[in-house]
Amino acid sequence: MTRWFRQPPPRGVLLTLLAAGLAACFVIEQFGLVDDYVRFVLITLGINIILCVSLNLVNGWMGEFSVGHAGFMALGAYLSACVSVKWLAWGDPLWMFPLAVIGGGLLAGAVGFLLGLLSFKTRGDYLAIITLAFLMIVKSGLENIPYVGGARGFLGIGNQTTLLSTAIWTVLTLWAIRNLVYSRFGRGIVAVREDEIAANAMGVDTRKAKLAAFVVSSFFGGVAGALFAHQLQFINPSVFDLVKSTEILVMVYLGGVGSLAGSILGATAFTFLSQALQPLGTWRMVILPLLLVLLMIFRPRGIMGMREFSWFVPRREFPAKEEKK
Amino acid sequence: MKPLLEVRDVTMRFGGLLAVSDLSFEVTPGHAHGIIGPNGAGKTTAFNIITGIYAPTAGDVLFRGESLAGQRPSNIARRGIARTFQNIRLFRDLTVLDNVRIASDAHARYALPGAMVQLPAARRAEQETITRCLDLLEKFGLGDAAYERAGDLSYGSQRRLEIARAMALQPALLLLDEPAAGMNSAETLKLVEFLGWLRDHFSVTMLLIEHHMQLVMTFCDRITVLDFGKTIAEGTAAEVRSNPKVIEAYLGPEDGHE
Amino acid sequence: MDYFAQQAINAIQLGSIYALIALGYSMVYGVLVMINFAHGDVFMVSSFFCFLLLLLLPVPFVAALIIVMLATAVLGVALERLAYRPLRNAPRVSAIITALGCGLIIQNTTLSLSPYSQRMPELFVPVTWNFGGVTVSSLQLLIIGVSVGLMIGLDFFIRRTRYGMAMRAIAQDRITVPLMGIPVNTMIALTFAIGAALGGAAGVLYASAYPVISATMGVLIGWKAFVAAVIGGIGSVRGAVLGAYVLGSVEVFTVTVLPSTYRDLVVYALLLVILIFKPYGLLGRPAVQKV
Ligand SMILES: Nc1ncnc2c1ncn2[C@@H]1O[C@H](COP(=O)(O)OP(=O)(O)OP(=O)(O)O)[C@@H](O)[C@H]1O
Ligand SMILES: [Mg+2]
């Protein structure tokens, strides 16, 4: 992988920036420094980054093609809504909401595990179809569960997704996925993409690699869904359709496959583009897929495809500096 | 001495095609064992069976006296059988270091959650793997290329890297599928030297497929000759060379085939 | 019993329409090993073509069928030429993504131009007959007849004509076929043209049977046909037809025992089950990979 800089910045810089960013989110929230629209867009941005980087694990690093990410989102969204509205509504949001989000992530992760099992034998087109079937099943399944409102949707969800909680989850997701991709599991996942047979012959347990990718990817997909539900305060099954999945795909392939920096870039570009296109109504969903098609034809790996910004790469990955004797 | 690898009556059918038929041989620890035979004789198929990529139609493969039947390729690799491929199968888009590291990871022991939150144990294991792999690359003369993209290496270096990657598994048995393919005779001569070094330095047992007669005859302690999936001869270089069946099937039409 | 017979006829009618669409998915997959996700939306657009045509001039059924099939074929070829051909040697995922994108472009363009469902003018005044409690309309017979006729024609074309054989050759081996003097690009374009034209026929038949058309039909109907193609074994022409009738029956009988909102759930669950236990469908064959 080629990188922007040969060496990462001094150790403290990233941490300081991070702390400053989170503090800024807290201050903005506390003192209402931005208007509701800006706040909404910023929260959406955070959620989109989580969605993008988590889908990138399967579609980018592992090189598979999943169109089911909106399904995991839906699972996270509905489960967390059940927790915060029905099961633990009496709880203090300070602990109850993180619990709801984690619960949503766990449900999505568990289902992701099952989908991962199916990826042992099937790859490529067939796996894409399986994820599509999964998406349709989640959507039409939810439509038939009166407990969560059926096709009408789930009403009355609290407005618990704050700028700060979104920022924290975004940073956590990026950090965890960075650690994953620069570990033996991440290399196993990448090896599956590069050459599954060679990976197996080199001792990579490709089944574990696939499960790891699917479980982690869907867990964070569920987390994003939970945050999304508590941002919109109203969800219904048709929100989590193929269009939603396509939006995430646009982010991934725009920013760049197999790249953390690319995921952030893709999610950011998409979020602002999508806002800018809002006045166009349904034509927006003509322009976005068109962008995707053009990307595939002219730049199939996206802007940052397989490249990384050195800030996101662990220090140990860089060659040690030559010591002058 | 007990054999390291025993192939017992292995048969492989692809539909109507009998690719390997009743193949049996043993590899003694410390030996270099050669498999030769004309194109399509079933040599690569035998490798694929030993490494678990194909399940044989009949027969069994034993490694250190234990059957490998039903084992997945990754398990077989971890148990100590590493291989290269006839047409190089590197992780082309990854760095040279990462190629070797992926094989080396088979020996790292830390769990997924630990990796995701960067527990000290995981970090330490990572650092150790890097050191070990850089060291290994240095030995294979690839130290300077560690951070280059594997697909950008020259053909010769890619072949070497593939062997280095296999050695990162710390195998007891190394399977080489036509290591001299695409090399001229000067390069082949150097390869013989290199293989000798490999055997002595890592004390690894080797099983190798080769078309270069010269290489096989000088380097291998024992040779198995296949033709149309059948074993037609087995023995030392001298025995095989003088075997009339071999001369007829393989060396016959034109002395020193290829 | 009457009820059962009635439902069986409905199932055959639905299955016939699915079959025409499923053939388009399967033919393209057979030749290019690519899922043309946009095909469902091509079908949807074809019923809008039919709608527009009848709005402009009220032509008889057969003329409408032919004109719409031609127009849809042009769309199919354009799609191949503009979006898929540049990606023929690109990674497989790129082609799938592009197809998905093209489908959304067609769907949302239609939606933007026609936000509401449209009521189809009547193409055909059906006569209904009653056979001891079972009603059969001439429209149903026409739908089934036209579909079956087209399918038999296609089967003959693929198995017996030079073009059909060339198509099968490309499906077998795309590397050596051009060396044998078969114009691969033309043959691939022809495959898309035929697949789309069959989708166009399905569009006309669907619009005459269920005369309210909307932009979401590609997802609601077209994708079901895709499921049918996968159930039958995508890539297999006969499999597509078999899968379509299986799916049509499953759907019709699901609605007789469960609320109609369970329709999609049952269909996609069936797809998942088939993919798990019979990954290459009822008549499909897996590709072999050599090491
Ligand atoms: N997966 C497979 N499916 C069907 N046939 C196969 C498969 N793998 C190998 N074969 C066939 O088995 C036979 C033996 O092939 P193999 O690759 O083992 O030969 P080889 O001895 O390695 O030849 P070469 O010297 O050309 O490498 C060949 O006829 C080959 O076409
Ligand atoms: Mg071979």
mmCIF file of N, CA, C and O and ligand atoms in Angstrom, chain B residues 12-15 17-20 35-48 54 86 177-178 209-211 226 228-229 250 258, chain C residues 288-291, ligand 1:
data_model
loop_
_atom_site.group_PDB
_atom_site.id
_atom_site.type_symbol
_atom_site.label_atom_id
_atom_site.label_comp_id
_atom_site.label_asym_id
_atom_site.label_seq_id
_atom_site.Cartn_x
_atom_site.Cartn_y
_atom_site.Cartn_z
ATOM 1 N N MET B 12 -7.362 -39.769 -7.587
ATOM 2 C CA MET B 12 -8.170 -38.554 -7.754
ATOM 3 C C MET B 12 -8.816 -38.586 -9.117
ATOM 4 O O MET B 12 -8.147 -38.693 -10.144
ATOM 5 N N ARG B 13 -10.102 -38.484 -9.120
ATOM 6 C CA ARG B 13 -10.867 -38.427 -10.369
ATOM 7 C C ARG B 13 -11.521 -37.069 -10.499
ATOM 8 O O ARG B 13 -12.089 -36.560 -9.543
ATOM 9 N N PHE B 14 -11.447 -36.485 -11.700
ATOM 10 C CA PHE B 14 -12.261 -35.296 -12.006
ATOM 11 C C PHE B 14 -13.257 -35.747 -13.043
ATOM 12 O O PHE B 14 -12.916 -35.855 -14.217
ATOM 13 N N GLY B 15 -14.479 -36.024 -12.615
ATOM 14 C CA GLY B 15 -15.452 -36.558 -13.560
ATOM 15 C C GLY B 15 -14.908 -37.851 -14.140
ATOM 16 O O GLY B 15 -14.590 -38.782 -13.407
ATOM 17 N N LEU B 17 -12.084 -38.091 -15.722
ATOM 18 C CA LEU B 17 -10.630 -38.048 -15.872
ATOM 19 C C LEU B 17 -9.930 -38.593 -14.629
ATOM 20 O O LEU B 17 -10.195 -38.149 -13.522
ATOM 21 N N LEU B 18 -9.046 -39.551 -14.845
ATOM 22 C CA LEU B 18 -8.282 -40.107 -13.734
ATOM 23 C C LEU B 18 -6.966 -39.336 -13.656
ATOM 24 O O LEU B 18 -6.035 -39.604 -14.397
ATOM 25 N N ALA B 19 -6.909 -38.336 -12.748
ATOM 26 C CA ALA B 19 -5.733 -37.458 -12.718
ATOM 27 C C ALA B 19 -4.583 -38.108 -11.953
ATOM 28 O O ALA B 19 -3.423 -37.951 -12.313
ATOM 29 N N VAL B 20 -4.922 -38.810 -10.858
ATOM 30 C CA VAL B 20 -3.910 -39.507 -10.072
ATOM 31 C C VAL B 20 -4.479 -40.875 -9.755
ATOM 32 O O VAL B 20 -5.640 -40.994 -9.380
ATOM 33 N N ILE B 35 9.402 -35.181 -7.704
ATOM 34 C CA ILE B 35 8.339 -35.818 -8.489
ATOM 35 C C ILE B 35 8.506 -35.314 -9.910
ATOM 36 O O ILE B 35 8.528 -34.095 -10.138
ATOM 37 N N ILE B 36 8.660 -36.224 -10.832
ATOM 38 C CA ILE B 36 8.759 -35.795 -12.221
ATOM 39 C C ILE B 36 7.717 -36.534 -13.040
ATOM 40 O O ILE B 36 7.100 -37.487 -12.578
ATOM 41 N N GLY B 37 7.531 -36.062 -14.250
ATOM 42 C CA GLY B 37 6.548 -36.667 -15.133
ATOM 43 C C GLY B 37 6.124 -35.665 -16.170
ATOM 44 O O GLY B 37 6.226 -34.461 -15.942
ATOM 45 N N PRO B 38 5.664 -36.147 -17.309
ATOM 46 C CA PRO B 38 5.262 -35.246 -18.389
ATOM 47 C C PRO B 38 4.103 -34.344 -17.981
ATOM 48 O O PRO B 38 3.473 -34.561 -16.950
ATOM 49 N N ASN B 39 3.789 -33.361 -18.816
ATOM 50 C CA ASN B 39 2.683 -32.451 -18.537
ATOM 51 C C ASN B 39 1.380 -33.224 -18.366
ATOM 52 O O ASN B 39 1.113 -34.163 -19.101
ATOM 53 N N GLY B 40 0.619 -32.802 -17.354
ATOM 54 C CA GLY B 40 -0.674 -33.439 -17.124
ATOM 55 C C GLY B 40 -0.571 -34.795 -16.449
ATOM 56 O O GLY B 40 -1.557 -35.534 -16.379
ATOM 57 N N ALA B 41 0.604 -35.120 -15.913
ATOM 58 C CA ALA B 41 0.777 -36.432 -15.290
ATOM 59 C C ALA B 41 0.082 -36.523 -13.939
ATOM 60 O O ALA B 41 -0.126 -37.615 -13.420
ATOM 61 N N GLY B 42 -0.268 -35.388 -13.359
ATOM 62 C CA GLY B 42 -0.960 -35.413 -12.065
ATOM 63 C C GLY B 42 -0.099 -34.956 -10.906
ATOM 64 O O GLY B 42 -0.451 -35.167 -9.744
ATOM 65 N N LYS B 43 0.993 -34.297 -11.206
ATOM 66 C CA LYS B 43 1.927 -33.884 -10.155
ATOM 67 C C LYS B 43 1.317 -32.793 -9.272
ATOM 68 O O LYS B 43 1.289 -32.903 -8.035
ATOM 69 N N THR B 44 0.837 -31.737 -9.924
ATOM 70 C CA THR B 44 0.243 -30.642 -9.157
ATOM 71 C C THR B 44 -0.979 -31.147 -8.391
ATOM 72 O O THR B 44 -1.231 -30.737 -7.253
ATOM 73 N N THR B 45 -1.730 -32.024 -9.025
ATOM 74 C CA THR B 45 -2.897 -32.582 -8.345
ATOM 75 C C THR B 45 -2.466 -33.287 -7.052
ATOM 76 O O THR B 45 -3.120 -33.154 -6.014
ATOM 77 N N ALA B 46 -1.347 -34.012 -7.110
ATOM 78 C CA ALA B 46 -0.849 -34.676 -5.901
ATOM 79 C C ALA B 46 -0.549 -33.645 -4.814
ATOM 80 O O ALA B 46 -0.908 -33.832 -3.642
ATOM 81 N N PHE B 47 0.072 -32.543 -5.200
ATOM 82 C CA PHE B 47 0.338 -31.467 -4.227
ATOM 83 C C PHE B 47 -0.962 -30.938 -3.637
ATOM 84 O O PHE B 47 -1.064 -30.694 -2.436
ATOM 85 N N ASN B 48 -1.950 -30.731 -4.501
ATOM 86 C CA ASN B 48 -3.222 -30.187 -4.021
ATOM 87 C C ASN B 48 -3.906 -31.134 -3.053
ATOM 88 O O ASN B 48 -4.611 -30.701 -2.137
ATOM 89 N N TYR B 54 -7.747 -30.391 -2.515
ATOM 90 C CA TYR B 54 -8.698 -31.391 -3.011
ATOM 91 C C TYR B 54 -8.772 -32.528 -2.005
ATOM 92 O O TYR B 54 -7.767 -32.902 -1.415
ATOM 93 N N GLN B 86 2.589 -23.485 -8.799
ATOM 94 C CA GLN B 86 3.191 -23.548 -10.127
ATOM 95 C C GLN B 86 3.152 -22.183 -10.815
ATOM 96 O O GLN B 86 4.154 -21.711 -11.327
ATOM 97 N N ASP B 177 6.461 -26.377 -6.283
ATOM 98 C CA ASP B 177 5.900 -26.776 -7.573
ATOM 99 C C ASP B 177 6.651 -26.055 -8.685
ATOM 100 O O ASP B 177 6.423 -24.872 -8.926
ATOM 101 N N GLU B 178 7.551 -26.743 -9.333
ATOM 102 C CA GLU B 178 8.365 -26.218 -10.425
ATOM 103 C C GLU B 178 9.086 -24.915 -10.070
ATOM 104 O O GLU B 178 8.849 -23.879 -10.687
ATOM 105 N N ILE B 209 8.448 -30.700 -7.420
ATOM 106 C CA ILE B 209 8.077 -31.046 -8.788
ATOM 107 C C ILE B 209 9.005 -30.258 -9.698
ATOM 108 O O ILE B 209 9.200 -29.061 -9.479
ATOM 109 N N GLU B 210 9.585 -30.917 -10.669
ATOM 110 C CA GLU B 210 10.450 -30.173 -11.572
ATOM 111 C C GLU B 210 10.495 -30.820 -12.946
ATOM 112 O O GLU B 210 10.363 -32.024 -13.086
ATOM 113 N N HIS B 211 10.651 -29.974 -13.957
ATOM 114 C CA HIS B 211 10.859 -30.495 -15.308
ATOM 115 C C HIS B 211 12.339 -30.485 -15.673
ATOM 116 O O HIS B 211 12.755 -31.194 -16.576
ATOM 117 N N LEU B 226 5.833 -40.013 -12.423
ATOM 118 C CA LEU B 226 4.420 -40.211 -12.738
ATOM 119 C C LEU B 226 4.203 -40.116 -14.241
ATOM 120 O O LEU B 226 4.903 -39.380 -14.941
ATOM 121 N N PHE B 228 0.516 -40.197 -16.691
ATOM 122 C CA PHE B 228 -0.933 -40.398 -16.729
ATOM 123 C C PHE B 228 -1.486 -40.819 -15.378
ATOM 124 O O PHE B 228 -2.302 -41.734 -15.290
ATOM 125 N N GLY B 229 -1.020 -40.159 -14.317
ATOM 126 C CA GLY B 229 -1.556 -40.425 -12.993
ATOM 127 C C GLY B 229 -0.991 -41.659 -12.317
ATOM 128 O O GLY B 229 -1.249 -41.902 -11.150
ATOM 129 N N TYR B 250 9.224 -41.051 -20.701
ATOM 130 C CA TYR B 250 9.542 -39.671 -20.367
ATOM 131 C C TYR B 250 10.770 -39.163 -21.100
ATOM 132 O O TYR B 250 10.741 -38.103 -21.716
ATOM 133 N N GLU B 258 13.200 -31.242 -22.371
ATOM 134 C CA GLU B 258 13.263 -29.835 -21.907
ATOM 135 C C GLU B 258 14.635 -29.464 -21.382
ATOM 136 O O GLU B 258 15.030 -29.876 -20.318
ATOM 137 N N VAL C 288 -15.927 -24.607 -12.272
ATOM 138 C CA VAL C 288 -14.785 -25.264 -11.632
ATOM 139 C C VAL C 288 -13.603 -24.314 -11.606
ATOM 140 O O VAL C 288 -13.385 -23.536 -12.524
ATOM 141 N N GLN C 289 -12.872 -24.371 -10.514
ATOM 142 C CA GLN C 289 -11.691 -23.537 -10.409
ATOM 143 C C GLN C 289 -10.462 -24.424 -10.307
ATOM 144 O O GLN C 289 -10.402 -25.330 -9.502
ATOM 145 N N LYS C 290 -9.504 -24.198 -11.199
ATOM 146 C CA LYS C 290 -8.279 -24.999 -11.147
ATOM 147 C C LYS C 290 -7.210 -24.284 -10.334
ATOM 148 O O LYS C 290 -7.179 -23.068 -10.286
ATOM 149 N N VAL C 291 -6.372 -25.077 -9.688
ATOM 150 C CA VAL C 291 -5.300 -24.478 -8.893
ATOM 151 C C VAL C 291 -3.976 -24.655 -9.622
ATOM 152 O O VAL C 291 -3.658 -25.744 -10.042
HETATM 153 N N1 LIG D 1 -9.810 -29.042 -10.790
HETATM 154 C C1 LIG D 1 -9.686 -29.835 -11.864
HETATM 155 N N2 LIG D 1 -10.779 -30.213 -12.549
HETATM 156 C C2 LIG D 1 -10.676 -31.015 -13.622
HETATM 157 N N3 LIG D 1 -9.532 -31.503 -14.092
HETATM 158 C C3 LIG D 1 -8.391 -31.174 -13.452
HETATM 159 C C4 LIG D 1 -8.407 -30.327 -12.310
HETATM 160 N N4 LIG D 1 -7.138 -30.157 -11.878
HETATM 161 C C5 LIG D 1 -6.366 -30.874 -12.720
HETATM 162 N N5 LIG D 1 -7.117 -31.488 -13.662
HETATM 163 C C6 LIG D 1 -6.612 -32.378 -14.710
HETATM 164 O O1 LIG D 1 -5.840 -33.387 -14.118
HETATM 165 C C7 LIG D 1 -4.738 -33.711 -14.927
HETATM 166 C C8 LIG D 1 -3.463 -33.599 -14.140
HETATM 167 O O2 LIG D 1 -3.216 -32.230 -13.900
HETATM 168 P P1 LIG D 1 -1.977 -31.678 -13.071
HETATM 169 O O3 LIG D 1 -2.127 -30.214 -13.003
HETATM 170 O O4 LIG D 1 -1.884 -32.417 -11.811
HETATM 171 O O5 LIG D 1 -0.753 -32.067 -14.014
HETATM 172 P P2 LIG D 1 0.783 -31.767 -13.802
HETATM 173 O O6 LIG D 1 1.433 -33.088 -13.701
HETATM 174 O O7 LIG D 1 0.993 -30.821 -12.698
HETATM 175 O O8 LIG D 1 1.171 -31.113 -15.193
HETATM 176 P P3 LIG D 1 2.117 -29.859 -15.534
HETATM 177 O O9 LIG D 1 3.485 -30.403 -15.692
HETATM 178 O O10 LIG D 1 1.566 -29.356 -16.810
HETATM 179 O O11 LIG D 1 1.989 -28.901 -14.418
HETATM 180 C C9 LIG D 1 -4.779 -32.789 -16.129
HETATM 181 O O12 LIG D 1 -5.356 -33.493 -17.191
HETATM 182 C C10 LIG D 1 -5.673 -31.669 -15.674
HETATM 183 O O13 LIG D 1 -6.360 -31.095 -16.760
#
